[in-house]
Coordinates of C-alpha atoms and ligand atoms in Angstrom, one line a residue:
M1 CA -12.1 109.1 0.4
Q2 CA -11.0 106.3 2.2
V3 CA -10.6 102.7 0.8
D4 CA -14.1 100.8 0.7
Q5 CA -13.7 97.8 3.2
T6 CA -17.4 97.0 3.2
I7 CA -17.2 94.4 0.5
H8 CA -13.5 92.9 1.9
T9 CA -15.0 90.6 4.6
P10 CA -12.7 87.9 4.8
V11 CA -14.3 84.3 4.5
H12 CA -12.7 81.1 5.4
G13 CA -9.5 80.5 4.1
L14 CA -9.7 83.4 2.1
V15 CA -6.5 85.7 3.1
I16 CA -6.9 89.2 2.3
K17 CA -4.8 91.8 2.8
Q18 CA -6.2 94.9 4.7
P19 CA -5.9 98.1 2.4
E20 CA -3.9 101.1 3.9
K21 CA -6.4 103.3 5.7
R22 CA -4.9 106.3 4.0
T23 CA -6.7 109.1 2.7
M24 CA -6.5 110.1 -1.0
P25 CA -3.1 112.1 -1.7
S26 CA -3.6 113.8 -4.8
A27 CA -7.0 116.0 -4.5
V28 CA -5.3 119.2 -2.9
I29 CA -1.3 119.6 -4.0
D30 CA 0.4 122.4 -2.2
G31 CA -3.0 124.3 -1.1
Q32 CA -4.3 124.1 -4.8
K33 CA -7.3 121.8 -5.9
N34 CA -6.8 119.3 -8.2
L35 CA -9.1 119.7 -11.1
V36 CA -8.3 116.2 -12.8
G37 CA -10.8 113.6 -11.0
L38 CA -13.6 115.9 -10.6
S39 CA -16.8 114.9 -12.3
R40 CA -18.5 117.7 -14.1
E41 CA -20.7 118.4 -11.5
E42 CA -17.9 118.8 -8.9
L43 CA -16.0 121.1 -11.5
M44 CA -19.0 123.5 -11.6
D45 CA -19.1 123.5 -7.9
A46 CA -15.4 124.4 -7.4
L47 CA -15.3 127.0 -10.3
Q48 CA -18.9 128.8 -8.8
E49 CA -16.7 128.7 -5.3
I50 CA -14.2 131.2 -6.9
G51 CA -17.1 133.4 -8.4
A52 CA -16.3 131.8 -12.1
E53 CA -19.3 131.6 -14.1
K54 CA -21.1 127.8 -14.5
F55 CA -20.6 127.4 -18.4
R56 CA -17.0 127.6 -17.5
A57 CA -17.0 124.5 -16.8
K58 CA -17.9 123.0 -20.1
Q59 CA -15.0 124.9 -21.7
I60 CA -12.6 124.0 -18.8
W61 CA -13.4 120.2 -19.4
Q62 CA -12.7 120.4 -22.9
W63 CA -9.6 122.2 -22.1
I64 CA -8.4 119.4 -19.7
Y65 CA -9.5 116.4 -21.2
H66 CA -9.5 116.7 -24.7
H67 CA -6.9 119.4 -25.7
G68 CA -4.6 118.0 -22.3
T69 CA -3.6 121.4 -21.4
T70 CA -1.8 121.6 -18.3
D71 CA -1.4 125.6 -18.2
F72 CA -4.5 128.0 -17.7
T73 CA -3.0 130.7 -19.6
A74 CA -3.2 128.4 -23.0
M75 CA -7.1 128.4 -22.4
S76 CA -7.6 131.0 -25.2
N77 CA -11.4 131.3 -24.7
I78 CA -10.9 132.6 -21.3
A79 CA -10.2 136.3 -20.4
K80 CA -6.6 136.8 -18.8
P81 CA -7.9 138.1 -15.2
M82 CA -9.8 134.7 -14.8
Q83 CA -7.0 132.4 -16.3
Q84 CA -5.0 134.2 -13.6
K85 CA -7.5 133.2 -10.6
L86 CA -8.1 130.0 -11.6
A87 CA -4.3 129.4 -11.4
E88 CA -4.2 131.0 -8.2
H89 CA -6.5 128.3 -6.5
F90 CA -6.6 125.0 -8.9
V91 CA -4.0 123.0 -10.7
I92 CA -4.3 120.4 -13.4
A93 CA -2.3 117.9 -12.2
R94 CA -0.2 114.5 -13.7
P95 CA 1.1 111.8 -11.6
T96 CA 4.7 111.9 -11.9
I97 CA 6.7 109.1 -13.9
S98 CA 9.6 107.6 -12.4
K99 CA 10.3 105.2 -14.6
D100 CA 9.8 105.0 -18.9
M101 CA 10.8 101.7 -20.0
I102 CA 10.4 100.5 -23.6
S103 CA 10.5 96.4 -24.7
F104 CA 12.0 95.1 -27.9
D105 CA 8.6 94.4 -29.0
G106 CA 7.8 98.4 -28.6
T107 CA 5.2 97.7 -25.5
R108 CA 6.0 101.0 -23.3
K109 CA 5.7 100.5 -19.4
W110 CA 5.6 103.4 -16.8
L111 CA 6.1 103.3 -13.4
I112 CA 4.3 106.2 -11.5
D113 CA 4.6 107.8 -8.3
F114 CA 1.8 109.2 -6.5
P115 CA 2.6 112.2 -3.6
D116 CA 2.1 109.3 -0.7
K117 CA 5.1 107.2 -2.9
N118 CA 3.0 105.0 -3.7
R119 CA 3.3 103.5 -7.4
V120 CA 1.7 101.7 -10.0
E121 CA 2.4 100.5 -13.3
V122 CA 0.7 101.4 -16.9
V123 CA 1.5 99.7 -19.8
H124 CA 0.8 100.5 -23.5
I125 CA 0.9 97.7 -26.0
P126 CA 0.9 99.1 -29.7
E127 CA -0.6 97.1 -32.2
E128 CA -0.9 97.5 -36.2
D129 CA -4.9 98.7 -35.9
R130 CA -5.0 99.8 -32.4
G131 CA -3.1 101.0 -29.2
T132 CA -4.3 99.4 -26.1
L133 CA -3.3 100.7 -22.4
C134 CA -3.3 98.7 -19.5
V135 CA -4.5 100.6 -16.7
S136 CA -4.5 100.0 -12.8
S137 CA -7.3 100.4 -10.2
Q138 CA -5.5 99.7 -6.8
V139 CA -1.8 100.1 -5.4
G140 CA -1.6 96.1 -5.5
C141 CA -4.4 93.8 -4.8
T142 CA -6.2 92.4 -1.9
L143 CA -6.5 89.3 -3.5
T144 CA -4.2 86.5 -3.7
C145 CA -4.3 84.5 -7.0
T146 CA -1.6 81.9 -6.7
F147 CA 0.1 82.4 -10.4
C148 CA -0.1 86.7 -10.0
H149 CA 2.6 88.9 -9.2
T150 CA 0.8 91.8 -8.6
G151 CA -1.1 89.5 -5.6
T152 CA 2.0 89.0 -3.6
Q153 CA 2.6 92.8 -3.1
K154 CA 1.8 93.7 0.5
L155 CA 1.0 97.5 0.5
V156 CA -2.6 97.8 -0.9
R157 CA -4.8 101.0 -1.3
N158 CA -7.5 102.3 -3.5
L159 CA -6.7 104.9 -6.1
S160 CA -8.9 107.7 -6.8
A161 CA -10.6 108.8 -10.1
A162 CA -7.7 111.4 -10.5
E163 CA -5.2 108.7 -10.3
I164 CA -7.0 106.2 -12.5
V165 CA -7.9 109.0 -15.3
G166 CA -4.3 110.3 -14.6
Q167 CA -2.7 107.2 -15.8
V168 CA -4.8 107.9 -19.4
M169 CA -3.6 111.4 -19.4
M170 CA 0.0 110.6 -18.5
A171 CA 0.0 108.1 -21.5
R172 CA -1.6 110.5 -23.8
D173 CA 1.2 113.0 -23.1
C174 CA 4.1 110.6 -23.3
L175 CA 2.0 109.4 -26.9
D176 CA 1.6 112.9 -28.0
E177 CA -2.0 112.2 -28.5
W178 CA -3.2 115.7 -27.3
P179 CA -5.8 117.2 -28.9
T180 CA -7.8 114.1 -29.1
P181 CA -7.1 112.8 -32.9
K182 CA -10.6 111.4 -34.5
E183 CA -8.6 108.7 -36.5
G184 CA -5.5 106.6 -36.0
R185 CA -5.1 107.1 -32.3
R186 CA -2.3 105.4 -30.7
L187 CA -4.1 105.3 -27.5
S188 CA -7.4 103.7 -29.0
N189 CA -8.5 101.2 -26.5
I190 CA -8.3 100.9 -22.2
V191 CA -8.2 97.6 -20.7
M192 CA -8.5 97.9 -16.9
M193 CA -6.2 94.7 -16.3
G194 CA -3.5 96.2 -14.6
M195 CA -2.6 96.3 -10.9
G196 CA -5.7 95.6 -8.7
E197 CA -9.3 94.3 -8.8
P198 CA -11.4 97.1 -10.5
L199 CA -14.5 95.8 -9.0
Y200 CA -13.2 96.5 -5.2
N201 CA -12.5 99.9 -6.5
Y202 CA -15.8 100.3 -8.1
E203 CA -16.8 103.8 -7.2
Q204 CA -13.6 105.5 -8.3
V205 CA -12.9 103.3 -11.4
A206 CA -16.7 104.3 -12.5
K207 CA -16.0 108.2 -12.1
A208 CA -12.6 107.8 -13.8
L209 CA -14.3 105.8 -16.8
K210 CA -16.7 108.1 -17.1
M211 CA -14.4 110.8 -18.0
V212 CA -12.5 108.7 -20.3
M213 CA -16.2 107.9 -22.2
D214 CA -17.1 111.3 -22.3
P215 CA -17.6 112.4 -25.7
E216 CA -16.6 116.0 -25.2
G217 CA -13.6 114.5 -23.3
I218 CA -11.3 111.6 -24.1
A219 CA -13.7 110.0 -25.9
I220 CA -13.0 106.2 -26.0
S221 CA -16.1 104.7 -26.1
K222 CA -17.4 101.8 -24.1
R223 CA -17.2 99.5 -26.7
K224 CA -13.2 100.2 -26.6
I225 CA -12.7 99.7 -22.9
T226 CA -12.6 96.4 -21.3
L227 CA -13.0 95.7 -17.4
S228 CA -11.1 92.4 -16.5
T229 CA -12.4 91.3 -12.9
S230 CA -11.7 88.0 -10.8
G231 CA -15.2 87.6 -10.1
V232 CA -16.7 90.4 -7.4
V233 CA -20.2 89.0 -8.8
P234 CA -22.5 91.7 -6.5
V235 CA -20.7 94.8 -8.5
M236 CA -21.0 92.9 -11.9
E237 CA -24.5 93.6 -12.7
Q238 CA -23.9 97.5 -11.3
C239 CA -21.0 97.9 -13.6
G240 CA -22.8 96.5 -16.6
R241 CA -26.0 98.5 -16.3
E242 CA -24.0 102.0 -15.3
L243 CA -21.0 101.8 -17.7
G244 CA -21.7 99.2 -20.4
V245 CA -17.9 98.5 -20.8
N246 CA -16.9 95.5 -22.2
L247 CA -16.2 92.4 -19.6
A248 CA -13.7 89.9 -19.2
V249 CA -13.6 87.4 -16.3
S250 CA -10.6 85.6 -15.1
L251 CA -12.1 82.2 -15.0
H252 CA -8.9 80.1 -14.9
A253 CA -10.2 77.0 -13.4
V254 CA -13.5 75.1 -14.4
N255 CA -14.2 73.6 -11.0
N256 CA -14.9 75.3 -7.5
E257 CA -12.0 73.3 -5.7
L258 CA -9.4 74.4 -8.3
R259 CA -10.7 77.5 -8.7
S260 CA -11.2 78.3 -5.1
E261 CA -7.2 77.3 -4.7
I262 CA -5.9 79.6 -7.7
V263 CA -8.5 82.4 -7.4
P264 CA -9.4 82.6 -4.0
I265 CA -12.2 85.3 -4.4
N266 CA -14.2 81.9 -5.7
R267 CA -14.6 81.0 -2.1
K268 CA -17.1 83.8 -1.7
W269 CA -18.5 83.7 -5.2
P270 CA -18.2 80.0 -6.4
I271 CA -18.4 79.5 -10.4
E272 CA -22.1 79.0 -10.6
E273 CA -23.0 82.6 -8.9
L274 CA -20.1 83.8 -11.4
M275 CA -21.8 82.5 -14.5
H276 CA -25.1 83.8 -13.5
A277 CA -23.7 87.1 -13.5
C278 CA -22.2 86.9 -16.8
R279 CA -25.5 86.0 -18.4
H280 CA -27.2 88.7 -17.3
Y281 CA -24.1 91.3 -17.7
Y282 CA -25.0 93.4 -20.6
P283 CA -28.5 95.0 -20.1
E284 CA -29.1 94.8 -24.1
G285 CA -29.2 91.0 -23.6
G286 CA -27.6 88.4 -25.9
S287 CA -28.9 89.9 -29.3
S288 CA -26.5 92.7 -29.2
G289 CA -23.6 90.8 -30.3
R290 CA -21.7 91.8 -27.4
R291 CA -19.2 89.1 -25.8
I292 CA -18.0 88.3 -22.5
T293 CA -14.2 87.2 -22.9
F294 CA -13.3 84.7 -20.5
E295 CA -9.9 84.6 -19.3
Y296 CA -8.0 81.4 -19.0
V297 CA -4.2 81.3 -18.0
M298 CA -2.5 78.0 -18.8
L299 CA -0.7 76.3 -15.9
K300 CA 1.3 73.0 -16.9
G301 CA -0.5 70.2 -15.3
V302 CA -2.8 72.2 -13.3
N303 CA -6.1 73.3 -15.4
D304 CA -5.1 72.7 -18.9
S305 CA -6.2 69.1 -19.9
D306 CA -8.8 68.0 -22.8
A307 CA -11.2 67.2 -20.1
D308 CA -10.9 70.8 -18.5
A309 CA -11.5 72.3 -21.9
R310 CA -14.9 70.2 -22.6
E311 CA -15.8 71.2 -19.2
L312 CA -15.0 75.0 -20.1
V313 CA -17.3 74.8 -23.1
R314 CA -20.0 73.0 -20.9
L315 CA -19.7 76.2 -18.3
I316 CA -20.1 78.8 -20.8
K317 CA -22.8 77.4 -23.1
G318 CA -25.4 79.9 -24.2
I319 CA -23.1 82.8 -23.2
P320 CA -21.9 84.8 -26.3
A321 CA -18.1 84.7 -25.3
K322 CA -14.6 84.5 -26.6
V323 CA -12.3 82.7 -24.3
N324 CA -8.7 84.2 -24.2
L325 CA -6.2 81.7 -23.1
I326 CA -2.6 83.4 -21.5
P327 CA 0.3 81.6 -21.4
F328 CA 1.2 81.7 -17.8
N329 CA 3.8 84.4 -17.6
A330 CA 6.4 83.5 -15.0
W331 CA 7.7 85.9 -12.2
P332 CA 10.8 85.4 -9.7
G333 CA 9.4 82.6 -7.5
A334 CA 6.6 81.9 -9.2
P335 CA 5.0 78.2 -8.5
Y336 CA 3.9 77.3 -11.8
E337 CA 5.0 76.6 -15.2
C338 CA 3.3 77.7 -18.5
S339 CA 1.8 74.7 -20.8
S340 CA 3.5 73.4 -23.6
N341 CA 2.4 75.1 -27.0
N342 CA 0.7 71.9 -28.1
R343 CA -1.0 71.4 -24.9
I344 CA -2.4 75.0 -25.4
R345 CA -3.1 74.1 -29.2
A346 CA -5.0 71.1 -28.1
F347 CA -6.7 73.0 -25.7
S348 CA -7.7 75.8 -27.9
D349 CA -9.0 73.2 -30.6
I350 CA -11.4 71.8 -28.3
V351 CA -13.0 75.2 -27.3
H352 CA -12.8 76.6 -30.8
A353 CA -14.5 73.6 -32.3
A354 CA -17.5 74.3 -29.8
G355 CA -17.9 77.6 -31.7
Y356 CA -16.1 79.8 -29.8
V357 CA -13.3 82.4 -30.8
T358 CA -10.2 81.6 -29.0
P359 CA -7.0 83.6 -29.3
V360 CA -3.9 82.7 -27.9
R361 CA -2.7 85.7 -26.0
T362 CA 0.7 86.7 -27.1
P363 CA 3.0 87.8 -24.0
R364 CA 3.9 91.3 -24.5
G365 CA 6.6 93.5 -23.0
Q366 CA 8.3 90.4 -21.3
D367 CA 11.8 92.0 -21.0
I368 CA 10.4 94.8 -18.8
L369 CA 8.1 92.5 -16.9
A370 CA 5.1 94.2 -18.6
A371 CA 3.1 90.9 -19.2
C372 CA -0.5 89.9 -17.4
G373 CA 0.1 89.2 -13.8
Q374 CA 3.8 90.2 -13.9
L375 CA 3.4 93.8 -12.4
K376 CA 4.4 94.8 -9.2
S377 CA 5.7 98.0 -7.7
D378 CA 7.8 97.6 -5.4
S379 CA 11.7 97.7 -5.4
E380 CA 12.0 93.9 -5.6
R381 CA 11.2 94.8 -9.3
K382 CA 14.6 96.5 -10.4
K383 CA 16.1 93.0 -11.0
G384 CA 13.7 92.7 -14.4
E385 CA 13.8 96.0 -15.5
K386 CA 16.4 96.0 -18.6
V387 CA 15.6 98.7 -21.0
Q388 CA 15.7 102.2 -19.9
L389 CA 14.8 105.2 -21.7
Ligands
SAH1 N1 -7.5 91.5 -10.8 C1 -8.6 91.5 -12.4 C2 -7.6 92.3 -13.3 C3 -5.8 92.6 -13.4 S1 -5.3 90.9 -14.2 C4 -8.3 90.3 -12.5 O1 -8.0 89.5 -12.0 O2 -9.0 90.1 -13.9 C5 -5.3 90.7 -15.5 C6 -5.2 89.5 -16.2 O3 -4.0 88.6 -16.2 C7 -6.3 88.4 -15.0 O4 -7.0 87.4 -16.0 C8 -5.1 87.5 -14.5 O5 -5.8 86.6 -13.6 C9 -4.2 87.5 -15.3 N2 -2.8 87.0 -14.6 C10 -2.3 87.1 -13.5 N3 -1.4 86.7 -13.5 C11 -0.9 86.2 -14.7 C12 0.3 85.5 -15.2 N4 1.4 85.5 -14.3 N5 0.2 85.0 -16.0 C13 -0.7 85.3 -17.3 N6 -1.7 85.9 -16.9 C14 -1.8 86.2 -15.4
SF4_2 FE1 -5.4 90.4 -7.8 FE2 -6.3 89.9 -10.4 FE3 -3.9 89.3 -9.5 FE4 -5.9 88.1 -8.8 S1 -5.0 88.1 -11.0 S2 -4.3 88.9 -7.3 S3 -7.7 89.6 -8.7 S4 -4.6 91.4 -9.7

């Protein structure tokens, strides 16, 4: 599986880093096939190849994704000789954790390594009534939003489904969440808001999320999963139809001139096309009560005026929506400052008065650079890592 370059066609003025042409590293480990990341059908095929009965696939699936088992000898409904045979041919792998950091506010960030030495970050945000895992979809990002630290990272490749679902499984290992608890989960929600643009790696993201949503597996429902996109318009409709997860859209500016500057993908799919895709995202339609979240990073003197707020209201008119204002999180060398609290409040008041829920996102895990847009997995990052377990 290679990085899909077909939708990465550069357009005028849009600088897109070329993804590394590498094959996915973790499908086979020391000659043994990794069962994590295979769809149910692929798992069935793999088992048939070694002479196991078809019905074993359902049992093994549950061991892997419901119980979190990594050891074939723990699979108590499978006879010993078959356990042995499975162990000869397969592994149930996890990504390697190279750093495990916890912030003063309880936010936890893992740096995980893949066999090709690429790394991504995964963040867990505990709250009173839920726990959210922020999952990465790519190493780095081919896009270059001017306020985003990930966008400055040079090395870019897509993650495989195994590497994406592997982040969730690794977090559940660390949070001691196996077997899947029915209530009171520490990992109850997933946001595809880590490193990368998930809709530029749709195939693998979709495969991984189907495993996460599977009721006999990790069993996190589509309503507890949110995918954030900078606006890959042609893939949005497919994502709504096939996955139906909640959608968050990184809007950040209300006119094409500014948005093209700070979110360069806008040169390819401008605001009007993006809004059209938002209106048609949920196949259930407007009556379902499902909303689009518009994310709006507050950049001092750039996009935070009253006029911007009023234009935002005009743009999203008629779309069931919530507007998430994100105070800009600084990173070393960032060219922006965050808007003042008063400015953020004034902006929020205007949008709120128009009938939209307008939460201001509280930055979490700032001391370990785990907040939105601060993720970057190269060695420069070591300076920011203060607390280490
Ligand atoms: N690539 C996807 C998802 C990852 S980014 C996207 O862009 O939507 C998750 C959110 O954090 C996006 O809304 C992104 O624009 C925002 N973000 C990026 N850098 C930020 C920063 N420095 N401060 C605050 N939010 C930031
Ligand atoms: Fe990529 Fe999202 Fe960062 Fe833009 S904001 S560079 S799309 S990760």
